[in-house]
Tab-separated table of C-alpha atoms in Angstrom:
chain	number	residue	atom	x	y	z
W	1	UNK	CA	-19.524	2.632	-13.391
W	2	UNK	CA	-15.693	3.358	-13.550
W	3	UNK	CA	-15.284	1.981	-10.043
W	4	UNK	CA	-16.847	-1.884	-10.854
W	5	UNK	CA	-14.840	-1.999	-13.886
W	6	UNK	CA	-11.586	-1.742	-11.674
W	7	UNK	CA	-12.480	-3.650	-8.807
W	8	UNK	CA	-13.780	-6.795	-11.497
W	9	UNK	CA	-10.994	-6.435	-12.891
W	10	UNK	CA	-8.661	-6.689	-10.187
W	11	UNK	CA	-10.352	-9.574	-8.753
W	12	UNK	CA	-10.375	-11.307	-11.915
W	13	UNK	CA	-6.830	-10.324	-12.450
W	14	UNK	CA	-5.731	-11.934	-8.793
W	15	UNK	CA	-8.357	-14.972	-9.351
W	16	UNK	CA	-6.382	-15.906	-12.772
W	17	UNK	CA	-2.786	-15.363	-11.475
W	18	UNK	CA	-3.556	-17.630	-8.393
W	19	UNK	CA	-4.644	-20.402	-10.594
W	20	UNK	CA	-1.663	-20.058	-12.580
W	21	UNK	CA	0.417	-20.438	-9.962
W	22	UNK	CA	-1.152	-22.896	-7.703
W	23	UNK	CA	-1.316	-26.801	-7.587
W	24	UNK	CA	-4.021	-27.767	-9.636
W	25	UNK	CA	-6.218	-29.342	-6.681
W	26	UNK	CA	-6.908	-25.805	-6.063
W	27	UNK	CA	-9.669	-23.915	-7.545
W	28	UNK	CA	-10.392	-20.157	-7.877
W	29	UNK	CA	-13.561	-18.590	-8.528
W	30	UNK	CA	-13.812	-15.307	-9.209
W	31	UNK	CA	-16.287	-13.247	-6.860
W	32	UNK	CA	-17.917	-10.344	-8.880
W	33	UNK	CA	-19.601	-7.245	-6.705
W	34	UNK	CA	-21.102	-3.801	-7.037
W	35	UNK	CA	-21.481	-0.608	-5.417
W	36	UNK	CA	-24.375	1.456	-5.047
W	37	UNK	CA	-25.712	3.542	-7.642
W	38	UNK	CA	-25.489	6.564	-5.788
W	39	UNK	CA	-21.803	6.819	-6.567
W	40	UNK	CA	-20.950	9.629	-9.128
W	41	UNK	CA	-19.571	7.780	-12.018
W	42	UNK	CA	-15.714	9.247	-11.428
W	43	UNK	CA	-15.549	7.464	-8.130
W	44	UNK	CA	-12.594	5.598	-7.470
W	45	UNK	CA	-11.370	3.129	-5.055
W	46	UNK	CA	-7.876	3.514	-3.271
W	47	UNK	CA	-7.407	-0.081	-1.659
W	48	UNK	CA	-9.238	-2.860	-0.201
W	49	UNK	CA	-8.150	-4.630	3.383
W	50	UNK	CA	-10.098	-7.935	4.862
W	51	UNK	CA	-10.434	-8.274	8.325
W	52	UNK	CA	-12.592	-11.844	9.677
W	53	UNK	CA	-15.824	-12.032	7.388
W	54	UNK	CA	-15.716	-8.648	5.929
W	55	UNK	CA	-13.821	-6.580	2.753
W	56	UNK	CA	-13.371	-2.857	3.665
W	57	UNK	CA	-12.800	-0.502	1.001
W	58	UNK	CA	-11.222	3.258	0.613
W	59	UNK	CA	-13.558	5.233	-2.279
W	60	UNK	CA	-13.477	8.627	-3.007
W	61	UNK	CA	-10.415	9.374	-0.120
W	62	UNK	CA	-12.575	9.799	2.554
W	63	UNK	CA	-15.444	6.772	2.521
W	64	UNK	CA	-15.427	3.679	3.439
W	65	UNK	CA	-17.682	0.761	2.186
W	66	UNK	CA	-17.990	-3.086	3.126
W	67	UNK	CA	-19.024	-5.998	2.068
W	68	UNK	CA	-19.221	-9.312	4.638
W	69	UNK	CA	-19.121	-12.912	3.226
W	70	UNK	CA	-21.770	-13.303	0.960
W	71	UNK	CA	-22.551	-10.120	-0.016
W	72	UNK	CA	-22.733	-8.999	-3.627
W	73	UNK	CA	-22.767	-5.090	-2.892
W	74	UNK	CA	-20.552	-2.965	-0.846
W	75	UNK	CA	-22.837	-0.552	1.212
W	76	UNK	CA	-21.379	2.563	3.099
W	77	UNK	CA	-19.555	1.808	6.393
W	78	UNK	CA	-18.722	4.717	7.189
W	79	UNK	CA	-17.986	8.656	6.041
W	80	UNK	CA	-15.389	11.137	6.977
W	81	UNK	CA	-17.072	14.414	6.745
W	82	UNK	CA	-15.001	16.145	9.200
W	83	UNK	CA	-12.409	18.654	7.452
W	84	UNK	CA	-11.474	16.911	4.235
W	85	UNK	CA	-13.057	19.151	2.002
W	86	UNK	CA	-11.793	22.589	3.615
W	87	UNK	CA	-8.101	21.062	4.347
W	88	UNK	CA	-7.008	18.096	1.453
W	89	UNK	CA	-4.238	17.500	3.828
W	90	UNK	CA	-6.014	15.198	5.972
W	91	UNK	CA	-7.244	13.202	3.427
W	92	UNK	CA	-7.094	9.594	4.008
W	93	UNK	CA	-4.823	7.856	1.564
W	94	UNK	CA	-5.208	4.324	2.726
W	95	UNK	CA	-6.965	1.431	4.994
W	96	UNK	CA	-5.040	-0.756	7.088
W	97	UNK	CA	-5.053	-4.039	9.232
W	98	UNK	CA	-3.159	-6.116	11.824
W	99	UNK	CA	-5.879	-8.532	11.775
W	100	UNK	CA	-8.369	-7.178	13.850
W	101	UNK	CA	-8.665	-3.561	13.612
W	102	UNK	CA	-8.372	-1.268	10.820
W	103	UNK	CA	-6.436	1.320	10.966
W	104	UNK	CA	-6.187	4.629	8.038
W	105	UNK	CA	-3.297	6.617	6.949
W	106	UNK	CA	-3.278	10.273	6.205
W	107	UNK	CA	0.235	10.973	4.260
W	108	UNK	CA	0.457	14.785	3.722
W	109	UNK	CA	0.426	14.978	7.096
W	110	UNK	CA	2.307	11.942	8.638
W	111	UNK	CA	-1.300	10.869	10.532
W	112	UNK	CA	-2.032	7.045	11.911
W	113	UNK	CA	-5.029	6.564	13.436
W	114	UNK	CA	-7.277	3.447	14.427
W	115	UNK	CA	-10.587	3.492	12.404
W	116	UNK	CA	-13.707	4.066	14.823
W	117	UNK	CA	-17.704	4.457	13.688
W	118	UNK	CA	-19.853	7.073	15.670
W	119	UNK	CA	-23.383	7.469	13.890
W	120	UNK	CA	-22.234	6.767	10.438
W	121	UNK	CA	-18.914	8.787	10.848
W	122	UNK	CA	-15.395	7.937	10.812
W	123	UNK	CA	-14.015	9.112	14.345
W	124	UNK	CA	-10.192	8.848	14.127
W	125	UNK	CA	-8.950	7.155	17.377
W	126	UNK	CA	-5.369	6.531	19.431
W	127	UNK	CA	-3.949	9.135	16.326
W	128	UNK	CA	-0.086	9.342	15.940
W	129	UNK	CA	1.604	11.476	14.173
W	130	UNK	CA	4.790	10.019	12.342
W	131	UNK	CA	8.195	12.173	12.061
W	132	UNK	CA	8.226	12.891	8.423
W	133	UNK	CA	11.065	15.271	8.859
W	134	UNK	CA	13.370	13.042	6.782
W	135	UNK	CA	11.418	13.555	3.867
W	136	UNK	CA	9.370	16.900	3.187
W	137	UNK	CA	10.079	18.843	0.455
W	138	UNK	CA	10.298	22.479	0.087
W	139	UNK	CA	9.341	24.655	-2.591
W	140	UNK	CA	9.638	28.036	-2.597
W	141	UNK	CA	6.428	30.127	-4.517
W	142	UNK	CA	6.887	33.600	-7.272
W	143	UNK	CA	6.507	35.372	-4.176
W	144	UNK	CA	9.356	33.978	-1.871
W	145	UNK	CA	6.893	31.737	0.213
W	146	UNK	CA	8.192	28.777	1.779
W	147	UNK	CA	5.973	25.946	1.034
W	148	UNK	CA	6.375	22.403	2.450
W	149	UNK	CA	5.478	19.382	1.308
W	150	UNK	CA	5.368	15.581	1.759
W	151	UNK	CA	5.150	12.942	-1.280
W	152	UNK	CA	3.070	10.335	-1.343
W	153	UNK	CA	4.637	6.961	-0.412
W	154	UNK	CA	5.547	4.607	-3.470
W	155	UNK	CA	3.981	2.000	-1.441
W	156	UNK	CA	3.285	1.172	2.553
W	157	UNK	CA	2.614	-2.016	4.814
W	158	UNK	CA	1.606	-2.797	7.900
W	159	UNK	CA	3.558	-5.288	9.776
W	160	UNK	CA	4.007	-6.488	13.494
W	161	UNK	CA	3.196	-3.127	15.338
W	162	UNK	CA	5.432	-0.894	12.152
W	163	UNK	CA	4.123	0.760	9.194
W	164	UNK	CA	6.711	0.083	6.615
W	165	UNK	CA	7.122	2.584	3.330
W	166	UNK	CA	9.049	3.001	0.650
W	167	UNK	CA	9.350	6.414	-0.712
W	168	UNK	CA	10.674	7.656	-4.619
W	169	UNK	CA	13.442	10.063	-4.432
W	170	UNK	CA	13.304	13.193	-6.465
W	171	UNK	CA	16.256	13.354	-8.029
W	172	UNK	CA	17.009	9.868	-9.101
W	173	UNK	CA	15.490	6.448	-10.114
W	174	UNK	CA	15.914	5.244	-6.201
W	175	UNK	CA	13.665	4.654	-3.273
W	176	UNK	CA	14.219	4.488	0.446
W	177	UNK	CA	12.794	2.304	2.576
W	178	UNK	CA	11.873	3.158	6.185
W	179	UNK	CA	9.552	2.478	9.477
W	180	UNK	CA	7.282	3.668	11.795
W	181	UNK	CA	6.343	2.441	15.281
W	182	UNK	CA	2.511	3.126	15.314
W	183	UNK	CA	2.691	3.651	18.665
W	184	UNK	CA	5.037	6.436	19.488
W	185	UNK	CA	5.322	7.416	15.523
W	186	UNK	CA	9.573	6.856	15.956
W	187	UNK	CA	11.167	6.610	12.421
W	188	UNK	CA	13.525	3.758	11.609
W	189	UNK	CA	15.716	4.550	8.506
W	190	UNK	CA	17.070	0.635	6.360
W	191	UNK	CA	19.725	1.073	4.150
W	192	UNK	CA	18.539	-1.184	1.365
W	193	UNK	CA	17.972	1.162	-1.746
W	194	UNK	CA	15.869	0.717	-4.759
W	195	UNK	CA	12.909	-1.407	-3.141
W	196	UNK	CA	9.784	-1.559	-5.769
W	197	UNK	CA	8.018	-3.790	-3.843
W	198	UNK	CA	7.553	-5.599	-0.332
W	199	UNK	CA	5.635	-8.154	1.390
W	200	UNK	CA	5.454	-9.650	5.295
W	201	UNK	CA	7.357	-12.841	4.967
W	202	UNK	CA	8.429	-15.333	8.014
W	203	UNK	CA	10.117	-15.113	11.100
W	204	UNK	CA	9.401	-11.186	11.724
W	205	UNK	CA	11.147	-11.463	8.172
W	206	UNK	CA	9.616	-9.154	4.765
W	207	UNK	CA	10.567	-10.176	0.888
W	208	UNK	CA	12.418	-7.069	-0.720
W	209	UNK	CA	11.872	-6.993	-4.661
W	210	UNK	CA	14.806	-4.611	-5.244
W	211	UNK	CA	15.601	-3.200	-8.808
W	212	UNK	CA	18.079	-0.958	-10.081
W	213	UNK	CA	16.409	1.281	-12.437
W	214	UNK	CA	19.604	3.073	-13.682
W	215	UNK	CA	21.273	-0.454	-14.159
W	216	UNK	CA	18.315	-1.190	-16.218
W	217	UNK	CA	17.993	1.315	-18.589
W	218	UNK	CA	22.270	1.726	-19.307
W	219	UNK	CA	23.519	-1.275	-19.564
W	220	UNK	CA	22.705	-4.348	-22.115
W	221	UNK	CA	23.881	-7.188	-19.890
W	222	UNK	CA	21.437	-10.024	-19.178
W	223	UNK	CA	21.831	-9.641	-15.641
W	224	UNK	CA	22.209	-5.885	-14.881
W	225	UNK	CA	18.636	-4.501	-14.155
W	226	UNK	CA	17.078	-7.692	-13.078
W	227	UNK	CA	14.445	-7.455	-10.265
W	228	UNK	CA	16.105	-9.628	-7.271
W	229	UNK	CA	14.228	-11.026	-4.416
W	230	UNK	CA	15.725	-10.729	-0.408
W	231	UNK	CA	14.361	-11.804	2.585
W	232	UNK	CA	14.859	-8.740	5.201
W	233	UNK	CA	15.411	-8.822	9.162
W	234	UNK	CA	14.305	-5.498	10.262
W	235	UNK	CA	15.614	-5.997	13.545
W	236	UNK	CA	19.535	-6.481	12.202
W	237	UNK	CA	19.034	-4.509	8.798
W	238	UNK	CA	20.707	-8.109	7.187
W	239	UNK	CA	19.140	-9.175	3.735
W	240	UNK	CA	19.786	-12.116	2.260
W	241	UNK	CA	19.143	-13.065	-1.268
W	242	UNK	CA	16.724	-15.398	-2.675
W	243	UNK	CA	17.580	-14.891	-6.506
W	244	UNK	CA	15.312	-13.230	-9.067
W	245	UNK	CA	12.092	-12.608	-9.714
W	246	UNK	CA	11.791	-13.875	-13.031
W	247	UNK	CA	14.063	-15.109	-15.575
W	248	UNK	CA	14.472	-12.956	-18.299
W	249	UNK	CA	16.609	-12.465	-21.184
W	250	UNK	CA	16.670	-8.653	-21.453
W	251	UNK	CA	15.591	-7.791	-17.749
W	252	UNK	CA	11.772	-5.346	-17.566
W	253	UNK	CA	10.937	-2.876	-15.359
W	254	UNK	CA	8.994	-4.182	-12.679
W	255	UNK	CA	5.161	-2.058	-11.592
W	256	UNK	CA	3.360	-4.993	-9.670
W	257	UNK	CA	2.761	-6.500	-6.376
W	258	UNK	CA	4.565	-9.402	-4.384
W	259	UNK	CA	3.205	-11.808	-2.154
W	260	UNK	CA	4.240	-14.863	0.274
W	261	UNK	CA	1.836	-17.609	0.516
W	262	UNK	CA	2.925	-19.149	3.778
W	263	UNK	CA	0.749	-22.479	2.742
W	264	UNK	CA	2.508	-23.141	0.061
W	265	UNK	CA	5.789	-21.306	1.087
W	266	UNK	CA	5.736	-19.296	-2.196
W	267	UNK	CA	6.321	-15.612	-3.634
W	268	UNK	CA	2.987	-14.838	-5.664
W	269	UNK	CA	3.281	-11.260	-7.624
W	270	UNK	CA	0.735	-9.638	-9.717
């Protein structure tokens, strides 16, 4: 099945980059599971969160399966059968966690919620809806219609009570990065552009892997283009550099993950 594939290889993927970059007391073994054969073969699986003893994962937009410690299958946790399939809107398009709840995210429509079970159902609880007036879109149909529309975020976080995204613009290479309280859904805009990637750091701090993707692609220079690292104080919109990501001699386009491992006060990216 299509969905096993991915998810061994993304665990295999993470289990060989942490042993690359780790001390080499440390050993990684690479934990292989499976999903019930029930699932049509195009299933897919947005994103994976861990909260205490237990892996929760997003399949098919609107299921959620788990797996505690020691498990080698995910079973179903829980279904959203609700409206999905007569309004795509309120699909969910990811699973979130401050550590002891999880919490879902419905994009199209700017919708938070806490993750609750009733009888095998998703029930969404304490819902806010975030301000996403900064960034709909409208299109207009053959027929004059006004149709609005919000993008999918180029990636999101949860960290210390905000829900953190970075969103592709349109009409360039660039991103914006911005915040939501979860609890009143305010918007916070940051003025650092081009941000590929982010991570929670320390000190209420997150790592910024920033990247100019027109500096990239026109100009030759070693250094022009070169994804740079920042550590980011949301709470006086200050970054300070760390340096770059990598050291490269003609600077790539960077697609992956970062991470800070507070234990060995490191930035891991995949």
């Amino acid at each position: 099945m299509k969905i096993i594939k991915k998810f061994m290889a993304l665990l295999l993927t993470l289990a060989i980059l942490a042993t690359s970059i780790s001390s080499a007391e440390q050993v990684f073994e690479r934990a292989q599971y499976t999903f019930p054969d029930e699932l049509p073969e195009n299933s897919y699986m947005s994103n994976i969160v861990y909260i205490n003893d237990t892996l929760y994962a997003l399949v098919d937009i609107w299921n959620i399966y788990s797996a505690r410690e020691g498990d080698v299958e995910f079973r179903l946790y829980a279904k959203d059968s609700s409206i999905i399939e007569e309004d795509w809107q309120n699909q969910i398009t990811g699973l979130y966690t401050d550590g002891a709840r999880l919490y879902a995210y419905c994009a199209n429509i700017g919708e938070f919620f806490e993750v609750g079970v009733s009888n095998g159902e998703i029930v969404r609880q304490n819902r806010v809806k975030f301000n996403l007036e900064n960034h709909k879109e409208i299109y207009y149909e053959e027929d004059g219609t006004e149709s609005i529309h919000y993008p999918n975020p180029h990636d999101t976080l949860l960290y210390n009570g905000k829900f953190y995204v970075i969103y592709s613009s349109n009409e360039s290479s660039g991103t914006t990065l911005c915040s939501f309280d979860i609890k009143t859904g305010e918007e916070t805009m940051y003025s650092p552009g081009d941000v590929r990637s982010f991570a929670p750091y320390k000190d209420g701090k997150l790592i910024l892997l920033v990247q100019n993707y027109d500096n990239l692609y026109y100009s030759y220079g070693a250094e022009d283009g070169a994804a740079m690292l920042f550590a980011f104080d949301p709470v006086t919109h200050s970054a300070e550099e760390i340096g770059p990501l990598r050291i490269e001699e003609t600077p790539t386009p960077f697609y992956g993950s970062i991470l800070y491992d507070e234990y060995q006060d490191a930035i891991m990216y995949l």
